[in-house]
CSV table of C-alpha atoms in Angstrom, one decimal:
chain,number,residue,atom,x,y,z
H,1,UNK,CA,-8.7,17.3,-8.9
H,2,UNK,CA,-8.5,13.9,-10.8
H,3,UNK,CA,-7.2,11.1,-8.5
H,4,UNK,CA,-4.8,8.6,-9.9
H,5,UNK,CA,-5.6,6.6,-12.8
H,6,UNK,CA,-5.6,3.1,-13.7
H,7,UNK,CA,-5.7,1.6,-16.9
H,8,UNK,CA,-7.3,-0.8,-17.9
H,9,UNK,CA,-9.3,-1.7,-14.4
H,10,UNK,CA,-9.8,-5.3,-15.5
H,11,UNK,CA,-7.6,-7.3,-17.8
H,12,UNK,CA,-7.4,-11.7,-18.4
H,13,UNK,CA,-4.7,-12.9,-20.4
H,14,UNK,CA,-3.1,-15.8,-20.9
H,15,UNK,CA,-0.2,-17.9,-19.6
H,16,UNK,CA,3.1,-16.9,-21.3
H,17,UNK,CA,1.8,-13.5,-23.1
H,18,UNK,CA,3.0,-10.3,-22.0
H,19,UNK,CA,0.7,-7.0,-20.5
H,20,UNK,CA,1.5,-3.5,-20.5
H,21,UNK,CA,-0.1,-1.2,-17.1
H,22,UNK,CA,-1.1,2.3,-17.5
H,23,UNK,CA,-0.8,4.9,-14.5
H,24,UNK,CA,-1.6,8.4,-14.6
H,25,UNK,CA,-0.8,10.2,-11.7
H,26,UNK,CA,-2.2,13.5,-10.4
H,27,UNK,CA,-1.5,16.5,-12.5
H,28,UNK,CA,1.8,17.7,-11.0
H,29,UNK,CA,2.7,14.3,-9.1
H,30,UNK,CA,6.2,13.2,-10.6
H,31,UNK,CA,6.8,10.5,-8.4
H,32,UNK,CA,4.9,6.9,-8.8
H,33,UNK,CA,5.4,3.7,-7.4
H,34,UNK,CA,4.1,0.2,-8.1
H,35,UNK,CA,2.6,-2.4,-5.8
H,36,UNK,CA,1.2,-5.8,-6.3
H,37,UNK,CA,-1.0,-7.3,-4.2
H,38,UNK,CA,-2.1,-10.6,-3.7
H,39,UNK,CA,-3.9,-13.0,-1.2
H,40,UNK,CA,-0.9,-14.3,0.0
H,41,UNK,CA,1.8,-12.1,0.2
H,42,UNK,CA,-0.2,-8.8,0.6
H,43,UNK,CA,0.8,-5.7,-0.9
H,44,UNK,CA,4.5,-5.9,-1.8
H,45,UNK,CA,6.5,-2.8,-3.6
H,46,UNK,CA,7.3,-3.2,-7.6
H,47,UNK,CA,9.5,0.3,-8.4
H,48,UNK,CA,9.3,3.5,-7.2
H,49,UNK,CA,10.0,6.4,-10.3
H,50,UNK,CA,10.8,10.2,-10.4
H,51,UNK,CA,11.3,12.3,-12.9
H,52,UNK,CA,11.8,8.8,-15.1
H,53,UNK,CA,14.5,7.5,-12.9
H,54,UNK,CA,14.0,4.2,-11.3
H,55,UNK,CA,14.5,5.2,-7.6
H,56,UNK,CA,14.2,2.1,-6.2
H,57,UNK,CA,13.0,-1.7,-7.3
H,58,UNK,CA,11.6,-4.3,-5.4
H,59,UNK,CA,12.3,-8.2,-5.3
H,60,UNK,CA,10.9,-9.3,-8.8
H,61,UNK,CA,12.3,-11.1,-11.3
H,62,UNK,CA,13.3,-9.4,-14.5
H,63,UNK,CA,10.4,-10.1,-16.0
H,64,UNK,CA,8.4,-7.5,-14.4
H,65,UNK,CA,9.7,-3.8,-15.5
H,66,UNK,CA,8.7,-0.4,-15.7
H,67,UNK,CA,8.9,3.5,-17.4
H,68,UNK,CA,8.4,6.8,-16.5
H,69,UNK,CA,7.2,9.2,-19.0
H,70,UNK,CA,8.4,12.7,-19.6
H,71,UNK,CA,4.8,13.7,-18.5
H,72,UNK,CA,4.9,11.4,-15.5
H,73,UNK,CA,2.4,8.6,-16.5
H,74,UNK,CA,4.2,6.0,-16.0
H,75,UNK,CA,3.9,2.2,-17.4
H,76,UNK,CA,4.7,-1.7,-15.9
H,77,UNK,CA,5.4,-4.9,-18.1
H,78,UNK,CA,4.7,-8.3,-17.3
H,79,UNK,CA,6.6,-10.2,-20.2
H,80,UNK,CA,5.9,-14.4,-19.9
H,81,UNK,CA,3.0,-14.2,-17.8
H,82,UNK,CA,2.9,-16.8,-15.0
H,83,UNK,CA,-0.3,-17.6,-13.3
H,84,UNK,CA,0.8,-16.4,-10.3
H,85,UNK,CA,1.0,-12.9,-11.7
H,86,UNK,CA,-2.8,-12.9,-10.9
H,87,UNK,CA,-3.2,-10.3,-8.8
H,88,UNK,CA,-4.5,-6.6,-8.0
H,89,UNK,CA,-1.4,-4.0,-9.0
H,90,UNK,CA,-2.1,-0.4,-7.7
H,91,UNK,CA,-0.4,2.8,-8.6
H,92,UNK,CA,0.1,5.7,-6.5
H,93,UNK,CA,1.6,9.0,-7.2
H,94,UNK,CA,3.0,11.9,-5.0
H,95,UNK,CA,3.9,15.3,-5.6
H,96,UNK,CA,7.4,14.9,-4.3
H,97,UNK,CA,9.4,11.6,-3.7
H,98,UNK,CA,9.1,10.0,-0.7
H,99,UNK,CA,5.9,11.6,0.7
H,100,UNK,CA,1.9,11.9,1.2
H,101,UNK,CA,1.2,9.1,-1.3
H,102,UNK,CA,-2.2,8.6,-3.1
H,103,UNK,CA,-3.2,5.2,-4.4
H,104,UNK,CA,-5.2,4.4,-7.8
H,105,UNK,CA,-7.9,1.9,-7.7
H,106,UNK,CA,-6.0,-0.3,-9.8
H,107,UNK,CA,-5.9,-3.1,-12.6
H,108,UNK,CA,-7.0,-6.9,-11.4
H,109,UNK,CA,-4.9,-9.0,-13.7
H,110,UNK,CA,-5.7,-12.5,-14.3
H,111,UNK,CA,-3.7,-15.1,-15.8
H,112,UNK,CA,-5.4,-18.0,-17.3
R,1,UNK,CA,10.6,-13.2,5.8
R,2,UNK,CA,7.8,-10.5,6.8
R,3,UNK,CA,9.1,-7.7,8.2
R,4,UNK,CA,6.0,-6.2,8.9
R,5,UNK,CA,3.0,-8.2,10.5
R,6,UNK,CA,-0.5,-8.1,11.3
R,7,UNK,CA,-1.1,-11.5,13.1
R,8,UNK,CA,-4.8,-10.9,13.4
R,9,UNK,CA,-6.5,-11.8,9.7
R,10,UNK,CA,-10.1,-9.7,11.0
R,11,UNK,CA,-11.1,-8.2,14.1
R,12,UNK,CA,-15.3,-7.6,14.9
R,13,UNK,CA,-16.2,-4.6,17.1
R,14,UNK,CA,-19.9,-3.7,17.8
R,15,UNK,CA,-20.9,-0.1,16.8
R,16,UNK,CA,-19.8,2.8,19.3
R,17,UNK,CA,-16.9,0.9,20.8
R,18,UNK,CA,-13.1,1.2,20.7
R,19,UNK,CA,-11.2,-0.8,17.9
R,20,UNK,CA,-7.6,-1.9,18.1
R,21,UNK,CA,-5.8,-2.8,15.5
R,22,UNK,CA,-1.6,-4.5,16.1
R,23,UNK,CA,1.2,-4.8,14.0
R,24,UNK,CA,4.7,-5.9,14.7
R,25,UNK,CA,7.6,-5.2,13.0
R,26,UNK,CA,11.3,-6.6,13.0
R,27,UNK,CA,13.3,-4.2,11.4
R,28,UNK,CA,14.8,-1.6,13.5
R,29,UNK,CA,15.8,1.0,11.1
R,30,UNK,CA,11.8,1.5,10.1
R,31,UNK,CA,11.8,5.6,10.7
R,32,UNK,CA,8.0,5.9,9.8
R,33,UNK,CA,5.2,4.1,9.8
R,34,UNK,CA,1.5,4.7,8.1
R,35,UNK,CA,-2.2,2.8,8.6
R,36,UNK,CA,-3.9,3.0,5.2
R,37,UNK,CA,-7.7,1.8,4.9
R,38,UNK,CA,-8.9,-0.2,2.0
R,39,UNK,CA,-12.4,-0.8,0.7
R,40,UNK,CA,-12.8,-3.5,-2.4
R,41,UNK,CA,-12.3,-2.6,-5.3
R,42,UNK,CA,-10.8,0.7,-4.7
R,43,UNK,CA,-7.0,1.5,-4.0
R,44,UNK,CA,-5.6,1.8,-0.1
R,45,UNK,CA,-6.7,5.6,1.6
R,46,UNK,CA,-4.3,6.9,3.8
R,47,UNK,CA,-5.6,7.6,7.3
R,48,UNK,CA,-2.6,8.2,9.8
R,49,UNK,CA,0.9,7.8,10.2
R,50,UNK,CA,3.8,8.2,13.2
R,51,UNK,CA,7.3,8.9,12.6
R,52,UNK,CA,9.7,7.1,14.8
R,53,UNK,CA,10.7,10.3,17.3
R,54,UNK,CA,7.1,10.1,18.4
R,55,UNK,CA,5.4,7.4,20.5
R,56,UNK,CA,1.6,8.9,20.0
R,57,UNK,CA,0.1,10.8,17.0
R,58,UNK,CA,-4.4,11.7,16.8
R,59,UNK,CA,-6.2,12.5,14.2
R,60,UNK,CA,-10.0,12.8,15.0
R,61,UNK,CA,-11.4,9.1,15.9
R,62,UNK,CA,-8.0,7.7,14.8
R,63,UNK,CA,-5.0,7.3,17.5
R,64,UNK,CA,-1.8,5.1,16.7
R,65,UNK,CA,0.6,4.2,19.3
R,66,UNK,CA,4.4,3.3,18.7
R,67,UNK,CA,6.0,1.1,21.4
R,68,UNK,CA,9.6,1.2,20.0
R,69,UNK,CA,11.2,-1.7,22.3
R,70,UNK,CA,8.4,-3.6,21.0
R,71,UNK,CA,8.5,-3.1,17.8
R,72,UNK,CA,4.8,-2.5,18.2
R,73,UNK,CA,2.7,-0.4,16.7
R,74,UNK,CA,-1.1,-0.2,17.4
R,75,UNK,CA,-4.2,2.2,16.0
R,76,UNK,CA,-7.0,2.5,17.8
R,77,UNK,CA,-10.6,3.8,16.5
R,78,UNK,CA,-13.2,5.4,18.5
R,79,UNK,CA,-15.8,5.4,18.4
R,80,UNK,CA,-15.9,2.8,16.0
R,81,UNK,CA,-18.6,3.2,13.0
R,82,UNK,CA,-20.4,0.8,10.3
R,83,UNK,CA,-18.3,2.7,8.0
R,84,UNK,CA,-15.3,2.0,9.2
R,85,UNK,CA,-15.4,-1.6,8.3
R,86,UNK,CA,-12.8,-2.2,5.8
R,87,UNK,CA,-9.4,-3.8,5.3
R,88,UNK,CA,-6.7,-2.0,7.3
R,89,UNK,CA,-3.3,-2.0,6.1
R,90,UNK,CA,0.0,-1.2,8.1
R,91,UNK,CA,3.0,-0.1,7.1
R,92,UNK,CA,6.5,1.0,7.2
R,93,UNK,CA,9.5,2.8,5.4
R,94,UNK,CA,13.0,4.0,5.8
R,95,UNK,CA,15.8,6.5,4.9
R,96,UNK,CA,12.9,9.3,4.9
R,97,UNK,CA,11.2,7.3,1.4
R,98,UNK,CA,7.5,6.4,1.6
R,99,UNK,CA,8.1,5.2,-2.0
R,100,UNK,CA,9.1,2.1,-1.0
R,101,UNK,CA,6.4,0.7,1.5
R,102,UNK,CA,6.6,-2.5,3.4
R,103,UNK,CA,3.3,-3.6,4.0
R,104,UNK,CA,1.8,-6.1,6.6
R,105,UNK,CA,-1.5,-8.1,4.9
R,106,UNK,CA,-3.3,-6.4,6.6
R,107,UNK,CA,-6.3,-6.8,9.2
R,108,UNK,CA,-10.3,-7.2,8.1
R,109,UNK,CA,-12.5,-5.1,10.2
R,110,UNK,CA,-16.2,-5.3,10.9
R,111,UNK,CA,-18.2,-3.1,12.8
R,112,UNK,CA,-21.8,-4.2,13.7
R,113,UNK,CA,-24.7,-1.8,13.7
């Protein structure tokens, strides 16, 4: 069974552009959440999706934002990339909301 | 402000002997809470978690303790082995979600051969 998927693993833009994640979760996962995670402030929670709803968001500024596909892959924008948006941002997918939650290996993003 | 802390950055056990890993937490309405394990490069692996009705939950070599007047929550490892060094993550959730983690930054673990 493929595990969750992350694309692309390694990505370098540039101060002010914009960057578009990929997640695809585990066939028959329909809920994914988002996490960043940084040297400083650890792993901290993006937004949590099921079934394409937005369940729950975590304290970003608008700049960061995300979808849900009908076929649960599920995307996250960066828009005016700072250079503090370096940073590791995982995926992870679980067959129900709110339980047994598998992480991607996730996409190192580094702002120059 | 963290509401979920690790306070020790890396902990170094020699092969064969218990490790204990701490976190702390301040917010009382936590109703679960989950170690993951991370290696680099690769996304956290789930190894354990306790709900808040227990104080105690095993699995194999991996134990975690919750001390709910504390606020403490503690996993232990034994034996420990070389392949268990790693970064370990704790964390917590309420209202039943684990879609919504609150992690602590977690504790760097070596275990010497």
């Amino acid at each position: 069974k493929a595990g969750v998927t992350q694309t692309p693993r390694y990505l370098i833009k540039t101060r002010g552009q914009q960057v578009t994640l990929s997640c695809s979760p585990i066939s028959g996962h329909r809920s994914v959440s988002w996490y960043q995670q940084t040297p400083g402030q650890g792993l901290q929670f993006l937004f949590e999706y099921f079934s394409e709803t937005q369940r729950n968001k975590g304290n970003f500024p608008g700049r960061f934002s995300g979808r849900q596909f009908s076929n649960s892959r599920s995307e996250m924008n960066v828009s005016t990339l700072e250079l503090g948006d370096s940073a590791l941002y995982l995926c992870a997918s679980s067959a129900r909301t709110g339980y047994g939650y598998t992480f991607g290996s996730g996409t190192r993003l580094t702002v120059v | 402000d963290q509401q979920v802390k690790q306070n020790s950055p890396s902990l170094s056990v020699q092969e064969g002997r218990i490790s204990i890993l701490n976190c702390d937490y301040t917010n009382s309405m936590f109703d679960y809470f989950l170690w993951y394990k991370k290696y680099p490069a690769e996304g956290p692996t789930f190894l354990i978690s306790i709900s808040s009705i227990k104080d105690k939950n095993e699995d194999g070599r991996f134990t975690v303790f919750l001390n709910k007047s504390a606020k403490h929550l503690s996993l232990h490892i034994v034996p420990s082995q070389p392949g268990d060094s790693a970064v370990y993550f704790c964390a917590a959730s309420h209202g039943g979600s684990q879609g919504n983690l609150i992690f602590g930054k977690g504790t760097k673990l070596s275990v010497k051969p």
